[in-house]
PDB file of C-alpha atoms in Angstrom:
ATOM      1  CA  MET L  23       0.000   0.000   0.000  1.00  0.00           C
ATOM      2  CA  LEU L  24       1.194   3.453   0.815  1.00  0.00           C
ATOM      3  CA  PHE L  25       4.957   4.244   0.324  1.00  0.00           C
ATOM      4  CA  SER L  26       5.558   0.570  -0.374  1.00  0.00           C
ATOM      5  CA  SER L  27       8.146   0.873  -3.128  1.00  0.00           C
ATOM      6  CA  VAL L  28      11.768   0.041  -2.439  1.00  0.00           C
ATOM      7  CA  ILE L  29      14.258   2.920  -2.562  1.00  0.00           C
ATOM      8  CA  THR L  30      16.484   2.367  -5.555  1.00  0.00           C
ATOM      9  CA  SER L  31      18.774   4.284  -7.840  1.00  0.00           C
ATOM     10  CA  THR L  32      16.317   4.372 -10.747  1.00  0.00           C
ATOM     11  CA  PRO L  33      16.672   7.371 -13.075  1.00  0.00           C
ATOM     12  CA  HIS L  34      15.217  10.634 -11.877  1.00  0.00           C
ATOM     13  CA  VAL L  35      11.758  11.398 -13.241  1.00  0.00           C
ATOM     14  CA  CYS L  36      10.271  14.839 -12.671  1.00  0.00           C
ATOM     15  CA  LEU L  37       6.684  15.864 -13.105  1.00  0.00           C
ATOM     16  CA  PRO L  38       6.237  18.415 -15.865  1.00  0.00           C
ATOM     17  CA  LYS L  39       5.042  21.882 -15.063  1.00  0.00           C
ATOM     18  CA  VAL L  40       1.316  22.001 -15.644  1.00  0.00           C
ATOM     19  CA  THR L  41       0.311  25.160 -17.460  1.00  0.00           C
ATOM     20  CA  ARG L  42      -3.015  25.749 -15.732  1.00  0.00           C
ATOM     21  CA  PRO L  43      -2.508  29.189 -14.096  1.00  0.00           C
ATOM     22  CA  ALA L  44      -4.940  28.618 -11.230  1.00  0.00           C
ATOM     23  CA  LEU L  45      -3.100  25.466 -10.198  1.00  0.00           C
ATOM     24  CA  ARG L  46       0.394  26.886 -10.397  1.00  0.00           C
ATOM     25  CA  ARG L  47      -0.499  29.846  -8.185  1.00  0.00           C
ATOM     26  CA  THR L  48      -1.324  27.512  -5.304  1.00  0.00           C
ATOM     27  CA  ILE L  49       1.978  25.643  -5.354  1.00  0.00           C
ATOM     28  CA  ARG L  50       4.500  26.837  -2.854  1.00  0.00           C
ATOM     29  CA  CYS L  51       8.205  26.800  -3.561  1.00  0.00           C
ATOM     30  CA  SER L  52      10.084  23.762  -2.285  1.00  0.00           C
ATOM     31  CA  ALA L  53      11.264  23.548   1.292  1.00  0.00           C
ATOM     32  CA  ALA L  54      14.854  23.601   0.065  1.00  0.00           C
ATOM     33  CA  SER L  55      14.335  27.145  -1.191  1.00  0.00           C
ATOM     34  CA  VAL L  56      12.423  28.149   1.935  1.00  0.00           C
ATOM     35  CA  SER L  57      15.299  27.068   4.152  1.00  0.00           C
ATOM     36  CA  PRO L  58      18.553  26.089   2.410  1.00  0.00           C
ATOM     37  CA  GLY L  59      19.840  24.798   5.748  1.00  0.00           C
ATOM     38  CA  PHE L  60      17.241  22.017   5.931  1.00  0.00           C
ATOM     39  CA  ASP L  61      18.449  18.706   4.502  1.00  0.00           C
ATOM     40  CA  LEU L  62      15.583  16.234   4.096  1.00  0.00           C
ATOM     41  CA  LYS L  63      17.888  13.335   3.265  1.00  0.00           C
ATOM     42  CA  THR L  64      19.886  13.769   6.466  1.00  0.00           C
ATOM     43  CA  TYR L  65      16.718  14.156   8.527  1.00  0.00           C
ATOM     44  CA  TRP L  66      15.086  11.113   6.935  1.00  0.00           C
ATOM     45  CA  THR L  67      18.073   8.762   7.005  1.00  0.00           C
ATOM     46  CA  SER L  68      18.812   9.648  10.622  1.00  0.00           C
ATOM     47  CA  LEU L  69      15.257   8.744  11.606  1.00  0.00           C
ATOM     48  CA  ILE L  70      15.367   5.522   9.569  1.00  0.00           C
ATOM     49  CA  LYS L  71      18.369   4.318  11.571  1.00  0.00           C
ATOM     50  CA  GLU L  72      16.612   5.005  14.875  1.00  0.00           C
ATOM     51  CA  ILE L  73      13.363   3.415  13.728  1.00  0.00           C
ATOM     52  CA  ASP L  74      15.123   0.346  12.319  1.00  0.00           C
ATOM     53  CA  GLN L  75      16.827  -0.236  15.656  1.00  0.00           C
ATOM     54  CA  LYS L  76      13.578   0.103  17.583  1.00  0.00           C
ATOM     55  CA  LEU L  77      11.736  -2.204  15.181  1.00  0.00           C
ATOM     56  CA  ASP L  78      14.461  -4.816  15.581  1.00  0.00           C
ATOM     57  CA  GLU L  79      14.045  -4.623  19.357  1.00  0.00           C
ATOM     58  CA  ALA L  80      10.245  -4.692  19.097  1.00  0.00           C
ATOM     59  CA  ILE L  81      10.067  -8.007  17.230  1.00  0.00           C
ATOM     60  CA  PRO L  82      12.469 -10.470  18.900  1.00  0.00           C
ATOM     61  CA  VAL L  83      12.314 -14.080  17.728  1.00  0.00           C
ATOM     62  CA  LYS L  84      10.152 -16.126  20.094  1.00  0.00           C
ATOM     63  CA  TYR L  85       8.047 -19.264  19.887  1.00  0.00           C
ATOM     64  CA  PRO L  86       6.638 -20.066  17.384  1.00  0.00           C
ATOM     65  CA  GLN L  87       9.878 -19.104  15.711  1.00  0.00           C
ATOM     66  CA  GLN L  88       8.750 -19.333  12.090  1.00  0.00           C
ATOM     67  CA  ILE L  89       5.976 -16.763  12.567  1.00  0.00           C
ATOM     68  CA  TYR L  90       8.410 -14.277  14.111  1.00  0.00           C
ATOM     69  CA  GLU L  91      10.935 -14.888  11.350  1.00  0.00           C
ATOM     70  CA  ALA L  92       8.239 -14.166   8.764  1.00  0.00           C
ATOM     71  CA  MET L  93       7.224 -10.998  10.628  1.00  0.00           C
ATOM     72  CA  ARG L  94      10.811  -9.770  10.832  1.00  0.00           C
ATOM     73  CA  TYR L  95      11.452 -10.614   7.177  1.00  0.00           C
ATOM     74  CA  SER L  96       8.907  -8.046   6.003  1.00  0.00           C
ATOM     75  CA  VAL L  97       9.161  -5.413   8.721  1.00  0.00           C
ATOM     76  CA  LEU L  98      12.966  -5.249   8.671  1.00  0.00           C
ATOM     77  CA  ALA L  99      13.342  -5.492   4.896  1.00  0.00           C
ATOM     78  CA  LYS L 100      16.324  -3.555   3.569  1.00  0.00           C
ATOM     79  CA  GLY L 101      15.480  -0.545   1.454  1.00  0.00           C
ATOM     80  CA  ALA L 102      12.236   0.376   3.232  1.00  0.00           C
ATOM     81  CA  LYS L 103      11.737   4.142   3.263  1.00  0.00           C
ATOM     82  CA  ARG L 104       9.884   4.066   6.624  1.00  0.00           C
ATOM     83  CA  ALA L 105       7.684   6.873   5.321  1.00  0.00           C
ATOM     84  CA  PRO L 106       4.735   6.272   7.715  1.00  0.00           C
ATOM     85  CA  PRO L 107       6.848   6.346  10.905  1.00  0.00           C
ATOM     86  CA  VAL L 108       9.004   9.234   9.693  1.00  0.00           C
ATOM     87  CA  MET L 109       5.910  11.283   8.838  1.00  0.00           C
ATOM     88  CA  CYS L 110       4.452  10.484  12.266  1.00  0.00           C
ATOM     89  CA  VAL L 111       7.576  11.699  14.069  1.00  0.00           C
ATOM     90  CA  ALA L 112       7.806  14.829  11.894  1.00  0.00           C
ATOM     91  CA  ALA L 113       4.169  15.739  12.575  1.00  0.00           C
ATOM     92  CA  CYS L 114       4.605  15.180  16.319  1.00  0.00           C
ATOM     93  CA  GLU L 115       7.629  17.469  16.445  1.00  0.00           C
ATOM     94  CA  ILE L 116       5.749  20.325  14.755  1.00  0.00           C
ATOM     95  CA  PHE L 117       3.616  20.793  17.878  1.00  0.00           C
ATOM     96  CA  GLY L 118       6.469  20.416  20.348  1.00  0.00           C
ATOM     97  CA  GLY L 119       6.056  16.689  20.928  1.00  0.00           C
ATOM     98  CA  ASN L 120       9.008  14.657  22.163  1.00  0.00           C
ATOM     99  CA  ARG L 121      10.426  12.248  19.599  1.00  0.00           C
ATOM    100  CA  LEU L 122      10.576   9.547  22.271  1.00  0.00           C
ATOM    101  CA  ALA L 123       6.811   9.850  22.653  1.00  0.00           C
ATOM    102  CA  ALA L 124       6.293   9.212  18.943  1.00  0.00           C
ATOM    103  CA  PHE L 125       8.589   6.230  18.396  1.00  0.00           C
ATOM    104  CA  PRO L 126       6.237   3.495  19.720  1.00  0.00           C
ATOM    105  CA  THR L 127       3.414   4.687  17.479  1.00  0.00           C
ATOM    106  CA  ALA L 128       5.860   5.149  14.599  1.00  0.00           C
ATOM    107  CA  CYS L 129       6.951   1.518  14.962  1.00  0.00           C
ATOM    108  CA  ALA L 130       3.333   0.397  15.179  1.00  0.00           C
ATOM    109  CA  LEU L 131       2.551   2.195  11.926  1.00  0.00           C
ATOM    110  CA  GLU L 132       5.368   0.326  10.207  1.00  0.00           C
ATOM    111  CA  MET L 133       4.094  -2.962  11.635  1.00  0.00           C
ATOM    112  CA  VAL L 134       0.539  -2.515  10.378  1.00  0.00           C
ATOM    113  CA  HIS L 135       1.831  -1.132   7.088  1.00  0.00           C
ATOM    114  CA  SER L 136       4.003  -4.224   6.599  1.00  0.00           C
ATOM    115  CA  ALA L 137       1.111  -6.477   7.581  1.00  0.00           C
ATOM    116  CA  SER L 138      -1.091  -4.873   4.933  1.00  0.00           C
ATOM    117  CA  LEU L 139       1.635  -5.356   2.311  1.00  0.00           C
ATOM    118  CA  ILE L 140       2.062  -9.028   3.238  1.00  0.00           C
ATOM    119  CA  HIS L 141      -1.646  -9.625   2.769  1.00  0.00           C
ATOM    120  CA  ASP L 142      -1.899  -7.502  -0.391  1.00  0.00           C
ATOM    121  CA  ASP L 143       0.859  -9.551  -2.042  1.00  0.00           C
ATOM    122  CA  LEU L 144      -0.942 -12.872  -1.505  1.00  0.00           C
ATOM    123  CA  PRO L 145      -1.970 -14.861  -4.606  1.00  0.00           C
ATOM    124  CA  CYS L 146      -5.651 -14.302  -3.793  1.00  0.00           C
ATOM    125  CA  MET L 147      -5.120 -10.526  -3.662  1.00  0.00           C
ATOM    126  CA  ASP L 148      -2.592  -8.648  -5.837  1.00  0.00           C
ATOM    127  CA  ASP L 149      -0.466 -11.764  -6.444  1.00  0.00           C
ATOM    128  CA  ASP L 150       2.889  -9.970  -6.280  1.00  0.00           C
ATOM    129  CA  PRO L 151       5.993 -12.200  -6.245  1.00  0.00           C
ATOM    130  CA  SER L 152       8.301  -9.457  -4.922  1.00  0.00           C
ATOM    131  CA  ARG L 153       8.226  -6.577  -2.471  1.00  0.00           C
ATOM    132  CA  ARG L 154      10.870  -3.977  -1.643  1.00  0.00           C
ATOM    133  CA  GLY L 155      13.356  -5.627  -3.960  1.00  0.00           C
ATOM    134  CA  GLN L 156      13.092  -9.109  -2.489  1.00  0.00           C
ATOM    135  CA  PRO L 157      10.693 -12.072  -2.741  1.00  0.00           C
ATOM    136  CA  SER L 158       7.299 -11.475  -1.145  1.00  0.00           C
ATOM    137  CA  ASN L 159       6.657 -12.977   2.261  1.00  0.00           C
ATOM    138  CA  HIS L 160       4.449 -15.780   0.950  1.00  0.00           C
ATOM    139  CA  THR L 161       7.063 -16.662  -1.675  1.00  0.00           C
ATOM    140  CA  VAL L 162       9.606 -17.354   1.068  1.00  0.00           C
ATOM    141  CA  PHE L 163       7.502 -18.652   3.953  1.00  0.00           C
ATOM    142  CA  GLY L 164       4.387 -19.940   2.201  1.00  0.00           C
ATOM    143  CA  VAL L 165       0.879 -18.521   2.031  1.00  0.00           C
ATOM    144  CA  ASP L 166      -0.173 -19.971   5.379  1.00  0.00           C
ATOM    145  CA  MET L 167       2.744 -18.460   7.278  1.00  0.00           C
ATOM    146  CA  ALA L 168       2.410 -15.118   5.486  1.00  0.00           C
ATOM    147  CA  ILE L 169      -1.223 -14.860   6.578  1.00  0.00           C
ATOM    148  CA  LEU L 170      -0.240 -15.645  10.166  1.00  0.00           C
ATOM    149  CA  ALA L 171       2.616 -13.128  10.093  1.00  0.00           C
ATOM    150  CA  GLY L 172       0.270 -10.380   8.934  1.00  0.00           C
ATOM    151  CA  ASP L 173      -2.357 -11.405  11.484  1.00  0.00           C
ATOM    152  CA  ALA L 174       0.264 -11.219  14.240  1.00  0.00           C
ATOM    153  CA  LEU L 175       1.676  -7.839  13.224  1.00  0.00           C
ATOM    154  CA  PHE L 176      -1.622  -5.960  13.448  1.00  0.00           C
ATOM    155  CA  PRO L 177      -2.229  -6.586  17.180  1.00  0.00           C
ATOM    156  CA  LEU L 178       1.480  -6.335  17.977  1.00  0.00           C
ATOM    157  CA  GLY L 179       1.396  -2.760  16.703  1.00  0.00           C
ATOM    158  CA  PHE L 180      -1.445  -1.793  19.049  1.00  0.00           C
ATOM    159  CA  ARG L 181       0.206  -3.581  21.965  1.00  0.00           C
ATOM    160  CA  HIS L 182       3.489  -1.805  21.284  1.00  0.00           C
ATOM    161  CA  ILE L 183       1.819   1.603  21.511  1.00  0.00           C
ATOM    162  CA  VAL L 184       0.200   0.804  24.846  1.00  0.00           C
ATOM    163  CA  SER L 185       3.210  -0.874  26.442  1.00  0.00           C
ATOM    164  CA  HIS L 186       6.018   1.392  25.250  1.00  0.00           C
ATOM    165  CA  THR L 187       4.669   4.954  25.045  1.00  0.00           C
ATOM    166  CA  PRO L 188       5.908   6.991  28.059  1.00  0.00           C
ATOM    167  CA  THR L 189       2.806   7.869  30.065  1.00  0.00           C
ATOM    168  CA  ASP L 190       4.474  10.992  31.417  1.00  0.00           C
ATOM    169  CA  LEU L 191       4.724  12.321  27.851  1.00  0.00           C
ATOM    170  CA  VAL L 192       1.418  11.190  26.334  1.00  0.00           C
ATOM    171  CA  PRO L 193      -1.864  11.050  28.300  1.00  0.00           C
ATOM    172  CA  HIS L 194      -3.976   7.916  27.944  1.00  0.00           C
ATOM    173  CA  THR L 195      -6.746   9.886  26.249  1.00  0.00           C
ATOM    174  CA  ARG L 196      -4.401  10.747  23.380  1.00  0.00           C
ATOM    175  CA  LEU L 197      -3.254   7.136  23.071  1.00  0.00           C
ATOM    176  CA  LEU L 198      -6.849   5.992  22.751  1.00  0.00           C
ATOM    177  CA  ARG L 199      -7.374   8.413  19.882  1.00  0.00           C
ATOM    178  CA  VAL L 200      -4.181   7.177  18.205  1.00  0.00           C
ATOM    179  CA  ILE L 201      -5.259   3.542  18.478  1.00  0.00           C
ATOM    180  CA  ALA L 202      -8.728   4.368  17.170  1.00  0.00           C
ATOM    181  CA  GLU L 203      -7.194   6.266  14.240  1.00  0.00           C
ATOM    182  CA  ILE L 204      -4.990   3.344  13.199  1.00  0.00           C
ATOM    183  CA  ALA L 205      -7.860   0.871  13.576  1.00  0.00           C
ATOM    184  CA  ARG L 206     -10.028   3.062  11.360  1.00  0.00           C
ATOM    185  CA  ALA L 207      -7.334   3.403   8.710  1.00  0.00           C
ATOM    186  CA  VAL L 208      -6.667  -0.331   8.310  1.00  0.00           C
ATOM    187  CA  GLY L 209     -10.245  -1.510   8.806  1.00  0.00           C
ATOM    188  CA  SER L 210     -13.301  -2.244   6.704  1.00  0.00           C
ATOM    189  CA  THR L 211     -13.869   1.400   5.772  1.00  0.00           C
ATOM    190  CA  GLY L 212     -10.166   2.109   5.222  1.00  0.00           C
ATOM    191  CA  MET L 213      -7.431   0.116   3.500  1.00  0.00           C
ATOM    192  CA  ALA L 214      -9.466  -3.094   3.510  1.00  0.00           C
ATOM    193  CA  ALA L 215     -12.165  -1.275   1.564  1.00  0.00           C
ATOM    194  CA  GLY L 216      -9.528  -0.056  -0.872  1.00  0.00           C
ATOM    195  CA  GLN L 217      -8.316  -3.590  -1.509  1.00  0.00           C
ATOM    196  CA  PHE L 218     -11.901  -4.759  -2.028  1.00  0.00           C
ATOM    197  CA  LEU L 219     -12.534  -2.018  -4.573  1.00  0.00           C
ATOM    198  CA  ASP L 220      -9.255  -2.825  -6.309  1.00  0.00           C
ATOM    199  CA  LEU L 221     -10.398  -6.428  -6.702  1.00  0.00           C
ATOM    200  CA  GLU L 222     -14.089  -5.887  -7.440  1.00  0.00           C
ATOM    201  CA  GLY L 223     -14.733  -2.285  -8.468  1.00  0.00           C
ATOM    202  CA  GLY L 224     -14.933  -1.021 -12.028  1.00  0.00           C
ATOM    203  CA  PRO L 225     -12.637   1.573 -13.641  1.00  0.00           C
ATOM    204  CA  ASN L 226     -14.734   4.406 -12.182  1.00  0.00           C
ATOM    205  CA  ALA L 227     -13.633   3.244  -8.714  1.00  0.00           C
ATOM    206  CA  VAL L 228     -10.065   4.464  -9.259  1.00  0.00           C
ATOM    207  CA  ASP L 229     -10.436   7.547  -7.043  1.00  0.00           C
ATOM    208  CA  LEU L 230     -11.699   5.542  -4.073  1.00  0.00           C
ATOM    209  CA  VAL L 231      -9.118   2.801  -4.641  1.00  0.00           C
ATOM    210  CA  GLN L 232      -6.285   5.315  -4.561  1.00  0.00           C
ATOM    211  CA  GLU L 233      -7.714   7.135  -1.546  1.00  0.00           C
ATOM    212  CA  LYS L 234      -8.330   3.997   0.504  1.00  0.00           C
ATOM    213  CA  LYS L 235      -5.332   1.874  -0.481  1.00  0.00           C
ATOM    214  CA  PHE L 236      -2.745   4.633  -0.426  1.00  0.00           C
ATOM    215  CA  GLY L 237      -4.198   7.771   1.106  1.00  0.00           C
ATOM    216  CA  GLU L 238      -5.340   6.144   4.347  1.00  0.00           C
ATOM    217  CA  MET L 239      -1.885   5.289   5.684  1.00  0.00           C
ATOM    218  CA  GLY L 240      -0.566   8.718   4.752  1.00  0.00           C
ATOM    219  CA  GLN L 241      -3.286  10.579   6.603  1.00  0.00           C
ATOM    220  CA  CYS L 242      -3.153   8.149   9.529  1.00  0.00           C
ATOM    221  CA  SER L 243       0.605   8.679   9.917  1.00  0.00           C
ATOM    222  CA  ALA L 244       0.361  12.472   9.943  1.00  0.00           C
ATOM    223  CA  VAL L 245      -2.714  12.505  12.190  1.00  0.00           C
ATOM    224  CA  CYS L 246      -1.175  10.141  14.758  1.00  0.00           C
ATOM    225  CA  GLY L 247       1.850  12.414  15.094  1.00  0.00           C
ATOM    226  CA  GLY L 248      -0.403  15.397  15.711  1.00  0.00           C
ATOM    227  CA  LEU L 249      -2.564  13.503  18.202  1.00  0.00           C
ATOM    228  CA  LEU L 250       0.458  12.426  20.234  1.00  0.00           C
ATOM    229  CA  ALA L 251       1.591  16.033  20.564  1.00  0.00           C
ATOM    230  CA  GLY L 252      -1.843  17.444  21.424  1.00  0.00           C
ATOM    231  CA  ALA L 253      -2.616  19.269  18.175  1.00  0.00           C
ATOM    232  CA  SER L 254      -5.996  20.975  17.993  1.00  0.00           C
ATOM    233  CA  ASP L 255      -8.907  19.400  16.114  1.00  0.00           C
ATOM    234  CA  ASP L 256      -8.536  21.951  13.335  1.00  0.00           C
ATOM    235  CA  GLU L 257      -4.820  21.195  12.998  1.00  0.00           C
ATOM    236  CA  ILE L 258      -5.576  17.470  12.942  1.00  0.00           C
ATOM    237  CA  GLU L 259      -7.919  17.969  10.002  1.00  0.00           C
ATOM    238  CA  HIS L 260      -5.246  19.838   8.071  1.00  0.00           C
ATOM    239  CA  LEU L 261      -2.810  16.991   8.785  1.00  0.00           C
ATOM    240  CA  ARG L 262      -5.425  14.481   7.633  1.00  0.00           C
ATOM    241  CA  LYS L 263      -5.949  16.177   4.270  1.00  0.00           C
ATOM    242  CA  TYR L 264      -2.209  16.718   3.885  1.00  0.00           C
ATOM    243  CA  GLY L 265      -1.350  13.087   4.590  1.00  0.00           C
ATOM    244  CA  ARG L 266      -4.037  11.795   2.275  1.00  0.00           C
ATOM    245  CA  ALA L 267      -2.734  13.923  -0.610  1.00  0.00           C
ATOM    246  CA  VAL L 268       0.891  12.893  -0.036  1.00  0.00           C
ATOM    247  CA  GLY L 269       0.003   9.210   0.265  1.00  0.00           C
ATOM    248  CA  ILE L 270      -1.815   9.179  -3.064  1.00  0.00           C
ATOM    249  CA  LEU L 271       0.870  11.367  -4.647  1.00  0.00           C
ATOM    250  CA  TYR L 272       3.553   8.794  -3.827  1.00  0.00           C
ATOM    251  CA  GLU L 273       1.624   6.051  -5.572  1.00  0.00           C
ATOM    252  CA  VAL L 274       0.641   8.115  -8.613  1.00  0.00           C
ATOM    253  CA  VAL L 275       4.263   9.148  -9.155  1.00  0.00           C
ATOM    254  CA  ASP L 276       5.421   5.542  -8.689  1.00  0.00           C
ATOM    255  CA  ASP L 277       3.031   4.476 -11.458  1.00  0.00           C
ATOM    256  CA  ILE L 278       4.199   7.291 -13.728  1.00  0.00           C
ATOM    257  CA  ARG L 279       7.865   6.459 -13.149  1.00  0.00           C
ATOM    258  CA  GLU L 280       7.324   2.768 -13.781  1.00  0.00           C
ATOM    259  CA  THR L 281       5.470   3.463 -17.011  1.00  0.00           C
ATOM    260  CA  LYS L 282       8.124   5.902 -18.258  1.00  0.00           C
ATOM    261  CA  LEU L 283      11.023   3.620 -17.362  1.00  0.00           C
ATOM    262  CA  GLN L 284       9.389   0.549 -18.917  1.00  0.00           C
ATOM    263  CA  PRO L 285       7.280   2.026 -21.739  1.00  0.00           C
ATOM    264  CA  ASP L 286       7.304  -1.102 -23.894  1.00  0.00           C
ATOM    265  CA  GLU L 287       6.121  -3.533 -21.234  1.00  0.00           C
ATOM    266  CA  LYS L 288       2.442  -4.379 -21.133  1.00  0.00           C
ATOM    267  CA  ASP L 289       0.600  -4.932 -17.888  1.00  0.00           C
ATOM    268  CA  LYS L 290       0.736  -8.703 -17.578  1.00  0.00           C
ATOM    269  CA  SER L 291      -0.862  -9.148 -14.183  1.00  0.00           C
ATOM    270  CA  LYS L 292      -3.654  -7.820 -12.049  1.00  0.00           C
ATOM    271  CA  SER L 293      -1.138  -6.538  -9.489  1.00  0.00           C
ATOM    272  CA  LYS L 294      -1.068  -3.093 -11.122  1.00  0.00           C
ATOM    273  CA  GLY L 295      -4.641  -2.653  -9.945  1.00  0.00           C
ATOM    274  CA  LYS L 296      -6.657   0.463 -10.648  1.00  0.00           C
ATOM    275  CA  SER L 297      -4.251   3.381 -10.964  1.00  0.00           C
ATOM    276  CA  TYR L 298      -4.702   6.722 -12.693  1.00  0.00           C
ATOM    277  CA  VAL L 299      -2.104   5.629 -15.258  1.00  0.00           C
ATOM    278  CA  SER L 300      -3.854   2.350 -16.096  1.00  0.00           C
ATOM    279  CA  VAL L 301      -7.294   3.986 -16.289  1.00  0.00           C
ATOM    280  CA  TYR L 302      -6.592   7.461 -17.722  1.00  0.00           C
ATOM    281  CA  GLY L 303      -3.042   7.353 -19.073  1.00  0.00           C
ATOM    282  CA  VAL L 304       0.197   9.112 -18.143  1.00  0.00           C
ATOM    283  CA  GLU L 305      -0.791  12.676 -19.042  1.00  0.00           C
ATOM    284  CA  LYS L 306      -3.893  12.639 -16.852  1.00  0.00           C
ATOM    285  CA  ALA L 307      -1.913  11.010 -14.041  1.00  0.00           C
ATOM    286  CA  MET L 308       0.623  13.842 -14.238  1.00  0.00           C
ATOM    287  CA  GLU L 309      -2.158  16.397 -13.837  1.00  0.00           C
ATOM    288  CA  VAL L 310      -3.531  14.469 -10.854  1.00  0.00           C
ATOM    289  CA  ALA L 311      -0.061  14.393  -9.278  1.00  0.00           C
ATOM    290  CA  GLU L 312       0.388  18.143  -9.660  1.00  0.00           C
ATOM    291  CA  ASP L 313      -3.042  18.746  -8.143  1.00  0.00           C
ATOM    292  CA  LEU L 314      -2.119  16.540  -5.186  1.00  0.00           C
ATOM    293  CA  ARG L 315       1.144  18.425  -4.643  1.00  0.00           C
ATOM    294  CA  SER L 316      -0.816  21.679  -4.607  1.00  0.00           C
ATOM    295  CA  GLN L 317      -3.421  20.300  -2.185  1.00  0.00           C
ATOM    296  CA  ALA L 318      -0.812  18.965   0.235  1.00  0.00           C
ATOM    297  CA  LYS L 319       1.076  22.258   0.430  1.00  0.00           C
ATOM    298  CA  LYS L 320      -2.109  24.262   0.781  1.00  0.00           C
ATOM    299  CA  GLU L 321      -3.006  22.297   3.933  1.00  0.00           C
ATOM    300  CA  LEU L 322       0.351  23.186   5.475  1.00  0.00           C
ATOM    301  CA  GLU L 323      -0.217  26.919   5.120  1.00  0.00           C
ATOM    302  CA  SER L 324      -2.336  26.897   8.282  1.00  0.00           C
ATOM    303  CA  LEU L 325       0.625  25.453  10.220  1.00  0.00           C
ATOM    304  CA  GLU L 326       3.177  28.063   9.172  1.00  0.00           C
ATOM    305  CA  LYS L 327       3.016  29.666  12.620  1.00  0.00           C
ATOM    306  CA  TYR L 328       5.202  26.768  13.763  1.00  0.00           C
ATOM    307  CA  GLY L 329       8.026  28.019  11.551  1.00  0.00           C
ATOM    308  CA  ASP L 330      10.817  25.691  10.493  1.00  0.00           C
ATOM    309  CA  LYS L 331       9.234  22.738  12.273  1.00  0.00           C
ATOM    310  CA  VAL L 332       6.910  22.387   9.270  1.00  0.00           C
ATOM    311  CA  LEU L 333       9.794  22.088   6.782  1.00  0.00           C
ATOM    312  CA  PRO L 334       9.985  18.279   6.876  1.00  0.00           C
ATOM    313  CA  LEU L 335       6.332  17.992   5.837  1.00  0.00           C
ATOM    314  CA  TYR L 336       6.824  20.529   3.038  1.00  0.00           C
ATOM    315  CA  SER L 337       9.884  18.629   1.864  1.00  0.00           C
ATOM    316  CA  PHE L 338       8.047  15.288   1.857  1.00  0.00           C
ATOM    317  CA  VAL L 339       5.643  16.720  -0.718  1.00  0.00           C
ATOM    318  CA  ASP L 340       8.393  17.701  -3.148  1.00  0.00           C
ATOM    319  CA  TYR L 341      10.206  14.423  -2.591  1.00  0.00           C
ATOM    320  CA  ALA L 342       7.017  12.468  -3.294  1.00  0.00           C
ATOM    321  CA  ALA L 343       6.676  14.305  -6.603  1.00  0.00           C
ATOM    322  CA  ASP L 344      10.305  14.629  -7.726  1.00  0.00           C
ATOM    323  CA  ARG L 345      12.305  11.846  -5.964  1.00  0.00           C
ATOM    324  CA  TYR L 346      15.367  14.045  -6.027  1.00  0.00           C
ATOM    325  CA  PHE L 347      17.601  11.745  -3.975  1.00  0.00           C
ATOM    326  CA  GLY L 348      17.926   8.090  -3.012  1.00  0.00           C
ATOM    327  CA  PHE L 349      18.992   6.034  -0.044  1.00  0.00           C
ATOM    328  CA  GLU L 350      21.224   3.528  -1.808  1.00  0.00           C
ATOM    329  CA  GLU L 351      23.671   3.396   1.078  1.00  0.00           C
ATOM    330  CA  LEU L 352      20.939   1.968   3.321  1.00  0.00           C
ATOM    331  CA  VAL L 353      20.026  -0.876   0.967  1.00  0.00           C
TER     332      VAL L 353
END
């Protein structure tokens, strides 16, 4: 689902400048030009190292060993961008939240994200043989073990939030809202609904498929960070719309890049699902991507009173659209 692609050194693909004047006026300059001192790559890679360590500690191998090995195989896969947890931490820090308060929820987001990917890759779903540059979980451990690994990761994420979040930093009332938000995002009206529509819906379902399969985790990640730090209801709504736009933007750009880099290959499987590229073509998908970039940045305008703390979220938008660096050294 959301942010699921492996980070590789594929050629740089930029979105073209759309000529619609009304759209271009709403797009803010990139965070790099707002603050030349902010380095998104350094910020992101530093957080990845911390999150990877905490995920490794959060999923020790126990009995039954094979289930834990299958869980660790997907969660600790090399090359994962850790976009959901990084976005959660960044959103928490905007409102003065302590990074230590966000890490348990950040890890939980990666757990449920990985669980959703394990299940999406199954032969009865998207039937994907690979994920993040390596064989899919069911390809290595078998369908039965992959289902169990995903089933185990969902509740482990919720348990990790409850058992590891410092109660002196985050009141229980906020934790309850975080847990409810994640449950909503992955449930029958969230990502599960998106997968259903991808399997059963017609071409006109593409907007809902993209919103539910890819937008839900983006908005959940941003919202959880805000909830942990005590953001106001109005600020939470801006984070929700921002995260949704960024989540879909990632996927739309992934589809565009894949099509441009492999223009002669036909879609040979159902795993491509219902994307803007497959339904409307590349040009329309590019317009959708530029609209999403504009929407995401517009939602951040209401948070500008927090100054430079908003720069990571601004930078995520431009990275989602332009992919102007890679993380090859982490693969």
